[in-house]
Tab-separated table of C-alpha atoms and ligand atoms in Angstrom:
chain	number	residue	atom	x	y	z
A	1	MET	CA	31.822	1.048	0.527
A	2	ARG	CA	30.523	0.887	4.116
A	3	THR	CA	27.353	2.153	5.806
A	4	GLN	CA	25.401	1.455	8.987
A	5	VAL	CA	22.117	0.402	7.319
A	6	ALA	CA	21.853	-0.908	3.754
A	7	ILE	CA	18.314	-0.402	2.419
A	8	ILE	CA	17.188	-2.505	-0.543
A	9	GLY	CA	14.495	-0.725	-2.569
A	10	ALA	CA	13.583	2.947	-3.108
A	11	GLY	CA	9.797	2.619	-2.889
A	12	PRO	CA	7.889	4.325	-0.062
A	13	ALA	CA	9.223	1.930	2.606
A	14	GLY	CA	12.888	2.276	1.670
A	15	LEU	CA	12.771	6.022	1.087
A	16	LEU	CA	10.834	6.727	4.296
A	17	LEU	CA	13.197	4.595	6.396
A	18	GLY	CA	16.206	6.229	4.748
A	19	GLN	CA	14.889	9.713	5.445
A	20	LEU	CA	14.143	8.986	9.110
A	21	LEU	CA	17.553	7.376	9.685
A	22	THR	CA	19.388	10.231	7.952
A	23	ARG	CA	17.535	12.839	10.040
A	24	HIS	CA	18.696	11.027	13.165
A	25	GLY	CA	22.338	10.718	12.082
A	26	ILE	CA	22.270	7.024	11.144
A	27	ASP	CA	24.166	6.500	7.903
A	28	ASN	CA	22.344	4.522	5.213
A	29	VAL	CA	22.588	3.700	1.498
A	30	ILE	CA	19.614	2.743	-0.688
A	31	LEU	CA	20.128	0.279	-3.553
A	32	GLU	CA	17.288	0.428	-6.111
A	33	LEU	CA	16.901	-1.906	-9.081
A	34	ARG	CA	15.126	0.585	-11.343
A	35	SER	CA	15.671	4.194	-12.388
A	36	ALA	CA	14.109	7.028	-10.371
A	37	ASP	CA	11.811	7.824	-13.321
A	38	TYR	CA	10.616	4.208	-13.443
A	39	VAL	CA	9.837	4.223	-9.719
A	40	LEU	CA	7.927	7.511	-10.105
A	41	GLY	CA	6.031	6.123	-13.096
A	42	ARG	CA	4.234	3.492	-11.041
A	43	VAL	CA	0.637	4.437	-10.160
A	44	ARG	CA	-0.447	2.934	-6.857
A	45	ALA	CA	-2.024	4.017	-3.599
A	46	GLY	CA	-4.119	7.043	-2.869
A	47	VAL	CA	-5.213	7.078	0.782
A	48	VAL	CA	-2.866	8.197	3.579
A	49	GLU	CA	-3.636	7.225	7.185
A	50	LYS	CA	-2.993	9.735	9.990
A	51	GLY	CA	-0.071	7.612	11.188
A	52	THR	CA	1.538	7.703	7.753
A	53	ALA	CA	0.994	11.454	7.502
A	54	ASP	CA	2.676	11.884	10.899
A	55	MET	CA	5.629	9.787	9.698
A	56	LEU	CA	6.009	11.925	6.569
A	57	ASP	CA	5.981	15.016	8.797
A	58	GLU	CA	8.607	13.407	11.060
A	59	ALA	CA	10.670	12.766	7.919
A	60	GLY	CA	10.367	16.463	7.012
A	61	VAL	CA	8.535	15.808	3.731
A	62	GLY	CA	4.867	16.365	4.656
A	63	ALA	CA	4.435	19.993	3.481
A	64	ARG	CA	3.074	19.306	-0.023
A	65	MET	CA	0.806	16.531	1.269
A	66	HIS	CA	-0.792	19.043	3.652
A	67	SER	CA	-1.067	21.768	1.008
A	68	GLU	CA	-2.212	19.608	-1.935
A	69	GLY	CA	-3.724	16.531	-0.258
A	70	LEU	CA	-7.484	16.306	0.270
A	71	VAL	CA	-8.677	15.729	3.848
A	72	HIS	CA	-11.528	13.228	3.804
A	73	ASP	CA	-13.800	12.886	6.844
A	74	GLY	CA	-15.574	9.794	5.525
A	75	VAL	CA	-16.302	7.409	2.681
A	76	GLU	CA	-19.484	6.250	0.961
A	77	LEU	CA	-20.608	2.689	0.401
A	78	ALA	CA	-22.934	2.108	-2.554
A	79	PHE	CA	-25.146	-0.992	-2.628
A	80	GLY	CA	-28.764	-1.800	-3.393
A	81	GLY	CA	-28.986	1.366	-5.496
A	82	GLN	CA	-28.301	3.604	-2.492
A	83	ARG	CA	-25.235	5.357	-1.078
A	84	HIS	CA	-24.472	5.263	2.644
A	85	ARG	CA	-21.884	7.570	4.186
A	86	ILE	CA	-19.656	6.518	7.070
A	87	SER	CA	-18.298	9.596	8.804
A	88	PHE	CA	-14.913	8.985	10.451
A	89	ARG	CA	-15.023	12.520	11.878
A	90	ASP	CA	-18.412	12.079	13.615
A	91	LEU	CA	-17.735	8.522	14.789
A	92	ILE	CA	-14.099	8.681	15.958
A	93	GLY	CA	-12.954	12.272	15.345
A	94	LYS	CA	-10.362	11.305	12.730
A	95	ALA	CA	-9.805	11.667	8.971
A	96	VAL	CA	-7.562	10.434	6.143
A	97	ILE	CA	-5.698	12.380	3.463
A	98	VAL	CA	-6.124	11.542	-0.218
A	99	TYR	CA	-2.689	12.078	-1.790
A	100	GLY	CA	-1.149	9.789	-4.416
A	101	GLN	CA	1.716	7.439	-3.596
A	102	THR	CA	3.543	8.845	-6.624
A	103	GLU	CA	3.611	12.267	-4.940
A	104	ILE	CA	4.735	10.750	-1.636
A	105	THR	CA	7.570	9.010	-3.463
A	106	ARG	CA	8.504	12.262	-5.187
A	107	ASP	CA	8.510	14.159	-1.882
A	108	LEU	CA	10.682	11.474	-0.274
A	109	MET	CA	13.120	11.425	-3.209
A	110	GLU	CA	13.484	15.217	-3.034
A	111	GLY	CA	13.936	15.082	0.734
A	112	ARG	CA	16.662	12.467	0.380
A	113	ALA	CA	18.471	14.457	-2.315
A	114	ALA	CA	18.318	17.576	-0.120
A	115	ALA	CA	19.797	15.590	2.786
A	116	GLY	CA	22.632	14.433	0.525
A	117	ALA	CA	22.031	10.738	1.301
A	118	THR	CA	23.175	8.085	-1.197
A	119	THR	CA	20.735	6.225	-3.442
A	120	VAL	CA	22.188	3.906	-6.086
A	121	TYR	CA	19.603	3.583	-8.870
A	122	GLU	CA	19.803	0.784	-11.430
A	123	ALA	CA	21.690	-1.410	-8.964
A	124	GLU	CA	21.589	-4.849	-10.602
A	125	ASP	CA	21.855	-8.382	-9.251
A	126	VAL	CA	21.661	-7.341	-5.616
A	127	SER	CA	22.566	-10.227	-3.310
A	128	LEU	CA	22.682	-10.391	0.480
A	129	HIS	CA	25.499	-12.153	2.335
A	130	ASP	CA	26.426	-13.111	5.935
A	131	ILE	CA	23.033	-11.923	7.217
A	132	GLU	CA	23.383	-14.294	10.208
A	133	SER	CA	26.684	-12.638	11.209
A	134	ASP	CA	27.185	-9.179	12.731
A	135	ARG	CA	28.970	-8.057	9.561
A	136	PRO	CA	26.465	-8.567	6.722
A	137	LYS	CA	27.212	-7.331	3.228
A	138	VAL	CA	25.377	-6.558	0.019
A	139	ARG	CA	26.825	-7.201	-3.433
A	140	TYR	CA	25.462	-5.603	-6.615
A	141	ARG	CA	26.486	-4.428	-10.064
A	142	HIS	CA	26.266	-0.770	-11.080
A	143	LYS	CA	27.146	0.483	-14.540
A	144	GLY	CA	28.784	-2.857	-15.227
A	145	VAL	CA	31.049	-2.711	-12.154
A	146	GLU	CA	30.694	-5.244	-9.306
A	147	GLN	CA	30.293	-3.493	-5.944
A	148	GLU	CA	30.215	-4.560	-2.297
A	149	LEU	CA	28.526	-2.683	0.569
A	150	ASP	CA	29.530	-3.587	4.133
A	151	CYS	CA	26.945	-2.701	6.778
A	152	ASP	CA	25.585	-3.456	10.246
A	153	PHE	CA	21.989	-4.126	9.145
A	154	ILE	CA	20.038	-4.715	5.932
A	155	ALA	CA	16.465	-3.393	5.533
A	156	GLY	CA	14.673	-5.408	2.850
A	157	CYS	CA	12.250	-2.850	1.382
A	158	ASP	CA	12.296	-4.337	-2.108
A	159	GLY	CA	8.641	-5.284	-2.502
A	160	TYR	CA	6.898	-8.572	-3.187
A	161	HIS	CA	9.232	-9.611	-6.011
A	162	GLY	CA	12.438	-8.465	-4.322
A	163	ILE	CA	15.480	-10.466	-3.232
A	164	SER	CA	15.283	-9.837	0.510
A	165	ARG	CA	12.481	-12.182	1.549
A	166	ARG	CA	14.027	-14.855	-0.668
A	167	SER	CA	17.293	-14.476	1.284
A	168	ILE	CA	15.700	-15.900	4.440
A	169	PRO	CA	16.250	-19.685	4.577
A	170	ASP	CA	13.174	-21.783	3.661
A	171	ALA	CA	13.554	-23.612	6.982
A	172	VAL	CA	13.010	-20.301	8.787
A	173	LEU	CA	10.442	-18.517	6.611
A	174	ARG	CA	6.703	-19.166	6.996
A	175	THR	CA	4.253	-17.674	4.451
A	176	TYR	CA	0.472	-17.277	4.497
A	177	GLU	CA	-1.484	-16.435	1.358
A	178	ARG	CA	-4.922	-16.008	-0.157
A	179	VAL	CA	-5.229	-15.230	-3.877
A	180	TYR	CA	-8.522	-13.638	-5.005
A	181	PRO	CA	-10.285	-14.846	-8.177
A	182	PHE	CA	-10.471	-11.388	-9.763
A	183	GLY	CA	-8.394	-8.245	-10.379
A	184	TRP	CA	-8.832	-4.459	-10.382
A	185	LEU	CA	-8.835	-2.562	-13.668
A	186	GLY	CA	-7.883	1.025	-12.858
A	187	ILE	CA	-7.667	4.239	-14.871
A	188	LEU	CA	-6.361	7.720	-14.207
A	189	VAL	CA	-8.290	10.471	-15.999
A	190	ASP	CA	-8.326	14.255	-15.846
A	191	ARG	CA	-11.992	14.590	-15.013
A	192	PRO	CA	-13.529	15.834	-11.740
A	193	PRO	CA	-14.380	13.129	-9.185
A	194	VAL	CA	-18.044	12.045	-9.151
A	195	SER	CA	-18.250	12.792	-5.437
A	196	GLU	CA	-16.287	14.695	-2.819
A	197	GLU	CA	-15.366	11.464	-1.050
A	198	LEU	CA	-14.523	7.922	-2.188
A	199	ILE	CA	-17.351	5.638	-3.242
A	200	TYR	CA	-16.909	1.879	-2.719
A	201	ALA	CA	-19.614	0.002	-4.639
A	202	ASN	CA	-20.919	-3.541	-4.217
A	203	HIS	CA	-22.919	-4.583	-7.286
A	204	GLU	CA	-24.025	-7.918	-8.723
A	205	ARG	CA	-21.857	-7.150	-11.760
A	206	GLY	CA	-18.847	-6.588	-9.518
A	207	PHE	CA	-17.005	-4.127	-7.294
A	208	ALA	CA	-16.254	-0.533	-8.294
A	209	LEU	CA	-14.341	2.290	-6.611
A	210	CYS	CA	-14.439	5.983	-7.448
A	211	SER	CA	-11.351	7.630	-5.979
A	212	MET	CA	-9.355	10.684	-6.901
A	213	ARG	CA	-5.961	12.408	-6.903
A	214	SER	CA	-7.180	16.046	-6.948
A	215	PRO	CA	-10.379	18.067	-7.620
A	216	THR	CA	-9.633	17.645	-11.342
A	217	ARG	CA	-8.177	14.112	-11.498
A	218	SER	CA	-10.095	10.862	-10.876
A	219	ARG	CA	-8.780	7.397	-10.057
A	220	LEU	CA	-11.462	4.853	-11.028
A	221	TYR	CA	-11.504	1.077	-10.598
A	222	ILE	CA	-13.762	-1.815	-11.551
A	223	GLN	CA	-13.399	-5.452	-10.552
A	224	CYS	CA	-12.399	-7.490	-13.599
A	225	SER	CA	-11.654	-11.084	-14.515
A	226	LEU	CA	-8.105	-12.364	-14.137
A	227	GLU	CA	-8.353	-13.348	-17.814
A	228	ASP	CA	-8.965	-9.715	-18.832
A	229	ARG	CA	-6.235	-7.714	-20.523
A	230	VAL	CA	-5.957	-3.921	-20.552
A	231	GLU	CA	-6.436	-3.910	-24.342
A	232	ASP	CA	-9.840	-5.586	-23.858
A	233	TRP	CA	-11.102	-2.427	-22.161
A	234	SER	CA	-11.573	0.754	-24.183
A	235	ASP	CA	-12.363	3.870	-22.123
A	236	GLU	CA	-15.908	3.713	-23.468
A	237	ARG	CA	-16.381	0.130	-22.291
A	238	PHE	CA	-14.839	0.976	-18.909
A	239	TYR	CA	-17.198	3.923	-18.304
A	240	GLU	CA	-20.243	1.995	-19.493
A	241	GLU	CA	-19.462	-0.795	-17.013
A	242	LEU	CA	-18.612	1.587	-14.163
A	243	LYS	CA	-21.922	3.452	-14.614
A	244	ARG	CA	-23.846	0.159	-14.337
A	245	ARG	CA	-22.229	-0.534	-10.950
A	246	LEU	CA	-22.877	2.903	-9.410
A	247	ASP	CA	-26.051	4.408	-7.928
A	248	ASP	CA	-28.077	6.634	-10.289
A	249	GLU	CA	-26.797	9.950	-8.964
A	250	ALA	CA	-23.121	8.969	-9.173
A	251	ALA	CA	-23.685	7.461	-12.638
A	252	ARG	CA	-25.250	10.745	-13.774
A	253	ARG	CA	-22.323	12.782	-12.420
A	254	LEU	CA	-19.690	10.519	-13.975
A	255	GLU	CA	-17.980	12.549	-16.729
A	256	PRO	CA	-16.239	10.196	-19.196
A	257	GLY	CA	-12.789	11.249	-20.312
A	258	GLN	CA	-9.686	9.869	-21.999
A	259	SER	CA	-7.588	7.847	-19.562
A	260	PHE	CA	-3.841	8.446	-19.492
A	261	GLU	CA	-3.066	5.421	-17.350
A	262	LYS	CA	-4.812	2.058	-17.444
A	263	SER	CA	-3.656	-1.095	-15.618
A	264	ILE	CA	-4.878	-4.340	-14.104
A	265	ALA	CA	-3.665	-5.374	-10.637
A	266	PRO	CA	-4.168	-8.883	-9.215
A	267	LEU	CA	-5.382	-9.128	-5.608
A	268	ARG	CA	-3.791	-11.229	-2.914
A	269	SER	CA	-3.404	-11.379	0.857
A	270	PHE	CA	0.111	-12.447	1.810
A	271	VAL	CA	2.255	-12.395	4.940
A	272	ALA	CA	5.790	-13.696	5.499
A	273	GLU	CA	7.053	-14.443	9.001
A	274	PRO	CA	9.370	-13.631	10.695
A	275	LEU	CA	10.217	-10.089	9.562
A	276	ARG	CA	13.720	-10.436	10.931
A	277	HIS	CA	16.444	-12.994	10.346
A	278	GLY	CA	19.851	-12.198	11.824
A	279	ARG	CA	20.789	-8.692	10.609
A	280	LEU	CA	18.106	-8.652	7.843
A	281	PHE	CA	14.731	-6.966	8.408
A	282	LEU	CA	11.751	-7.018	6.022
A	283	ALA	CA	9.413	-4.020	5.716
A	284	GLY	CA	6.500	-3.134	3.428
A	285	ASP	CA	5.501	-5.242	0.452
A	286	ALA	CA	8.651	-7.363	0.858
A	287	ALA	CA	6.928	-8.717	3.965
A	288	HIS	CA	3.211	-8.561	3.172
A	289	ILE	CA	0.623	-7.775	0.544
A	290	VAL	CA	-3.013	-6.725	1.061
A	291	PRO	CA	-5.814	-6.404	-1.490
A	292	PRO	CA	-6.068	-2.607	-2.093
A	293	THR	CA	-9.739	-2.549	-0.982
A	294	GLY	CA	-8.844	-1.340	2.502
A	295	ALA	CA	-6.205	1.164	1.291
A	296	LYS	CA	-3.658	-0.458	3.636
A	297	GLY	CA	-0.648	-1.400	1.470
A	298	LEU	CA	1.245	1.861	1.539
A	299	ASN	CA	0.138	2.547	5.117
A	300	LEU	CA	1.411	-0.805	6.411
A	301	ALA	CA	4.791	0.002	4.861
A	302	ALA	CA	4.787	3.174	6.969
A	303	SER	CA	3.988	1.394	10.241
A	304	ASP	CA	6.664	-1.262	9.582
A	305	VAL	CA	9.117	1.581	9.003
A	306	PHE	CA	8.066	3.264	12.251
A	307	TYR	CA	8.836	0.126	14.278
A	308	LEU	CA	12.117	-0.506	12.430
A	309	TRP	CA	13.263	3.122	12.701
A	310	GLN	CA	12.560	3.109	16.464
A	311	ALA	CA	14.421	-0.224	16.834
A	312	LEU	CA	17.497	1.086	15.006
A	313	LEU	CA	17.432	4.299	17.049
A	314	ASP	CA	17.426	2.141	20.210
A	315	PHE	CA	20.404	0.208	18.917
A	316	TYR	CA	22.556	3.100	17.735
A	317	LYS	CA	21.576	5.805	20.231
A	318	ARG	CA	20.864	3.805	23.383
A	319	GLY	CA	22.926	0.648	22.757
A	320	SER	CA	19.878	-1.546	23.244
A	321	SER	CA	18.903	-4.552	21.075
A	322	GLN	CA	15.440	-4.680	22.638
A	323	GLY	CA	13.830	-2.882	19.686
A	324	ILE	CA	15.383	-5.019	16.955
A	325	ASP	CA	14.557	-8.173	18.904
A	326	ALA	CA	10.908	-7.064	19.212
A	327	TYR	CA	10.539	-5.647	15.687
A	328	SER	CA	9.020	-8.657	13.946
A	329	GLY	CA	6.404	-9.357	16.623
A	330	ARG	CA	5.420	-5.687	16.956
A	331	ALA	CA	5.088	-5.117	13.193
A	332	LEU	CA	3.237	-8.385	12.556
A	333	ALA	CA	0.650	-7.643	15.265
A	334	ARG	CA	-0.467	-4.559	13.292
A	335	VAL	CA	0.035	-6.237	9.892
A	336	TRP	CA	-2.370	-9.061	10.687
A	337	LYS	CA	-5.106	-6.649	11.854
A	338	ALA	CA	-4.787	-4.768	8.561
A	339	GLU	CA	-4.764	-8.077	6.646
A	340	ARG	CA	-8.007	-8.991	8.394
A	341	PHE	CA	-9.669	-5.668	7.571
A	342	SER	CA	-8.505	-5.752	3.940
A	343	TRP	CA	-9.748	-9.343	3.529
A	344	TRP	CA	-13.064	-8.454	5.201
A	345	MET	CA	-13.659	-5.383	2.971
A	346	THR	CA	-12.713	-7.385	-0.127
A	347	SER	CA	-15.059	-10.234	0.863
A	348	MET	CA	-17.912	-7.801	1.563
A	349	LEU	CA	-17.638	-5.720	-1.609
A	350	HIS	CA	-16.618	-8.048	-4.453
A	351	ARG	CA	-18.575	-10.563	-6.538
A	352	PHE	CA	-16.919	-13.958	-6.108
A	353	PRO	CA	-17.394	-16.084	-9.242
A	354	ASP	CA	-18.054	-19.251	-7.260
A	355	SER	CA	-20.240	-17.634	-4.575
A	356	SER	CA	-23.371	-19.517	-3.534
A	357	GLY	CA	-26.775	-18.033	-2.763
A	358	PHE	CA	-25.877	-18.324	0.899
A	359	ASP	CA	-22.608	-16.407	0.359
A	360	ARG	CA	-24.497	-13.578	-1.333
A	361	LYS	CA	-27.052	-13.408	1.484
A	362	ILE	CA	-24.257	-13.194	4.050
A	363	GLN	CA	-22.631	-10.388	2.020
A	364	GLN	CA	-25.905	-8.456	1.957
A	365	ALA	CA	-26.334	-8.984	5.705
A	366	GLU	CA	-22.777	-7.687	6.282
A	367	LEU	CA	-23.567	-4.527	4.300
A	368	ASP	CA	-26.944	-4.074	5.975
A	369	TYR	CA	-25.407	-4.465	9.434
A	370	LEU	CA	-22.733	-1.870	8.559
A	371	ARG	CA	-25.431	0.495	7.262
A	372	SER	CA	-27.597	0.182	10.366
A	373	SER	CA	-25.197	-0.269	13.301
A	374	GLN	CA	-23.137	2.540	14.807
A	375	ALA	CA	-20.940	-0.059	16.511
A	376	ALA	CA	-20.183	-1.640	13.134
A	377	GLN	CA	-19.467	1.777	11.632
A	378	ILE	CA	-17.093	2.697	14.475
A	379	SER	CA	-15.198	-0.549	13.884
A	380	PHE	CA	-15.052	0.182	10.147
A	381	ALA	CA	-13.889	3.758	10.786
A	382	GLU	CA	-11.081	2.898	13.231
A	383	ASN	CA	-9.696	0.290	10.862
A	384	TYR	CA	-10.012	2.428	7.729
A	385	VAL	CA	-8.286	5.519	9.212
A	386	GLY	CA	-5.607	3.231	10.665
A	387	LEU	CA	-5.212	1.438	13.979
A	388	PRO	CA	-2.700	2.986	16.404
A	389	TYR	CA	0.980	2.032	16.038
B	401	FAS	P1	7.380	-1.128	-3.488
B	401	FAS	O1	7.065	-2.345	-4.303
B	401	FAS	O2	6.616	0.131	-3.725
B	401	FAS	O3	8.929	-0.736	-3.665
B	401	FAS	C1	9.913	-1.745	-3.721
B	401	FAS	C2	11.090	-1.183	-4.519
B	401	FAS	O4	12.125	-2.164	-4.514
B	401	FAS	C3	10.728	-0.930	-5.981
B	401	FAS	O5	11.113	0.376	-6.352
B	401	FAS	C4	11.510	-1.998	-6.750
B	401	FAS	O6	11.963	-1.538	-8.008
B	401	FAS	C5	12.673	-2.260	-5.820
B	401	FAS	N1	13.257	-3.603	-5.974
B	401	FAS	C6	12.618	-4.764	-6.240
B	401	FAS	N2	13.506	-5.780	-6.309
B	401	FAS	C7	14.738	-5.233	-6.074
B	401	FAS	C8	16.054	-5.771	-6.005
B	401	FAS	N3	16.272	-7.064	-6.187
B	401	FAS	N4	17.085	-4.917	-5.756
B	401	FAS	C9	16.858	-3.593	-5.546
B	401	FAS	N5	15.626	-3.021	-5.593
B	401	FAS	C10	14.583	-3.847	-5.852
B	401	FAS	N6	-1.741	0.174	-1.915
B	401	FAS	C11	-2.762	0.945	-1.487
B	401	FAS	O7	-2.795	1.293	-0.305
B	401	FAS	N7	-3.753	1.339	-2.375
B	401	FAS	C12	-3.721	0.993	-3.707
B	401	FAS	O8	-4.609	1.352	-4.477
B	401	FAS	C13	-2.661	0.206	-4.184
B	401	FAS	N8	-2.579	-0.147	-5.509
B	401	FAS	C14	-1.535	-0.939	-5.926
B	401	FAS	C15	-1.414	-1.342	-7.283
B	401	FAS	C16	-0.350	-2.159	-7.692
B	401	FAS	C17	-0.239	-2.581	-9.153
B	401	FAS	C18	0.598	-2.605	-6.763
B	401	FAS	C19	1.733	-3.523	-7.187
B	401	FAS	C20	0.491	-2.220	-5.421
B	401	FAS	C21	-0.570	-1.378	-4.999
B	401	FAS	N9	-0.689	-0.961	-3.677
B	401	FAS	C22	-1.701	-0.186	-3.237
B	401	FAS	C23	0.279	-1.360	-2.718
B	401	FAS	C24	1.477	-0.442	-2.848
B	401	FAS	O9	1.074	0.887	-2.687
B	401	FAS	C25	2.479	-0.916	-1.846
B	401	FAS	O10	1.876	-1.218	-0.600
B	401	FAS	C26	3.601	0.047	-1.640
B	401	FAS	O11	4.168	0.346	-2.889
B	401	FAS	C27	4.588	-0.620	-0.685
B	401	FAS	O12	5.776	0.083	-0.736
B	401	FAS	P2	7.179	-0.692	-0.641
B	401	FAS	O13	7.097	-1.683	0.459
B	401	FAS	O14	8.193	0.372	-0.625
B	401	FAS	O15	7.255	-1.583	-1.971
B	402	PHB	C1	-6.686	4.950	-4.868
B	402	PHB	O1	-7.042	6.145	-4.839
B	402	PHB	O2	-5.850	4.510	-5.680
B	402	PHB	C2	-7.301	3.987	-3.884
B	402	PHB	C3	-8.090	4.491	-2.855
B	402	PHB	C4	-8.652	3.599	-1.938
B	402	PHB	C5	-8.417	2.242	-2.079
B	402	PHB	C6	-7.614	1.749	-3.125
B	402	PHB	C7	-7.067	2.635	-4.028
B	402	PHB	O3	-8.980	1.369	-1.197
């Protein structure tokens, strides 16, 4: 089989890139390790930056996001028993959309099926070959049959555990990492959100986040130990702990329910450089990971895809290699700013087990400065809604 761009991974990055390329007449095939149902079964992000929303519109799959997504003009920070709202709309005239990554993935899958583009699900043992030549190829096994896909370029959109980043020689690849000494225990529950907007809470017992998927479905998180297991946390224990970390009003409004999804996610900051080696490009979680505190993971995948889509358009439509040569530097410039913001929010809002008295005083000063300074709030707002591409 032959195509122009082989895309590894049918998560948001791979599906969004595939949709944009297809709409601009650039042939592409997606190879995905799992089944479509498995991909849809993963519960992940919830906040969509304006840039990501624009990309989904450009891909022709933004209609349901606009009709079902919730436009949020701000967020609330809870600390010291009080809640403090930061209004993106008042400060910088922008907003975000709350719309689950699962729904984005579903919209992208449906868009791809409607466009008649090829996705090979349950593609096993994917391996990349001749990526330093101008005729790279991808080998994989599907339904027990060995297959080979010739292409011009390979987009590695296969997430943190994928094969693409590992296909870049060790002598070329540089990685940067910070692992956090705690995780997030999250539940999905069909109960109304405690507040109209997200609440990020800093508490001496640990971080908490009250998010949502709709006016009737809440997405709730508490910081937990890396030794914790999901089975250690009954719904009752979860709600009891969450209430202790919220301000009184939010705790009163919290309506316990029976969770239908419960998981623990570890937190890390990670970046691989460069994002291009020969004819292989990395995009999304294959290239970088952020702690979910800043709601940047999904949105960084979208900005990587924007730069890569533009680069491939340059190559195929205008015969220029300028875009593909600049891709890694352009994408990394935005990635590192989002890494900084995600690290900063995580450092400000979580309880670090080994923190000293001085560390805790600095954290309180950070929160107090954000509460009292419009300049600090403008900086928070422009990073949270998404820096320009
Ligand atoms: P993905 O990991 O989504 O997709 C990669 C795809 O490649 C997967 O479908 C995988 O099956 C496939 N794949 C892997 N190896 C392969 C191989 N060898 N061959 C073929 N296919 C292969 N972000 C937020 O903004 N907010 C959050 O709250 C949030 N919560 C998260 C919770 C968890 C547990 C995780 C893991 C991530 C979370 N994220 C969150 C980040 C997440 O949303 C990612 O940023 C987003 O999924 C990135 O999309 P992709 O880059 O497409 O990677
Ligand atoms: C979510 O709704 O899952 C969510 C929202 C904001 C975050 C992280 C997760 O920072």
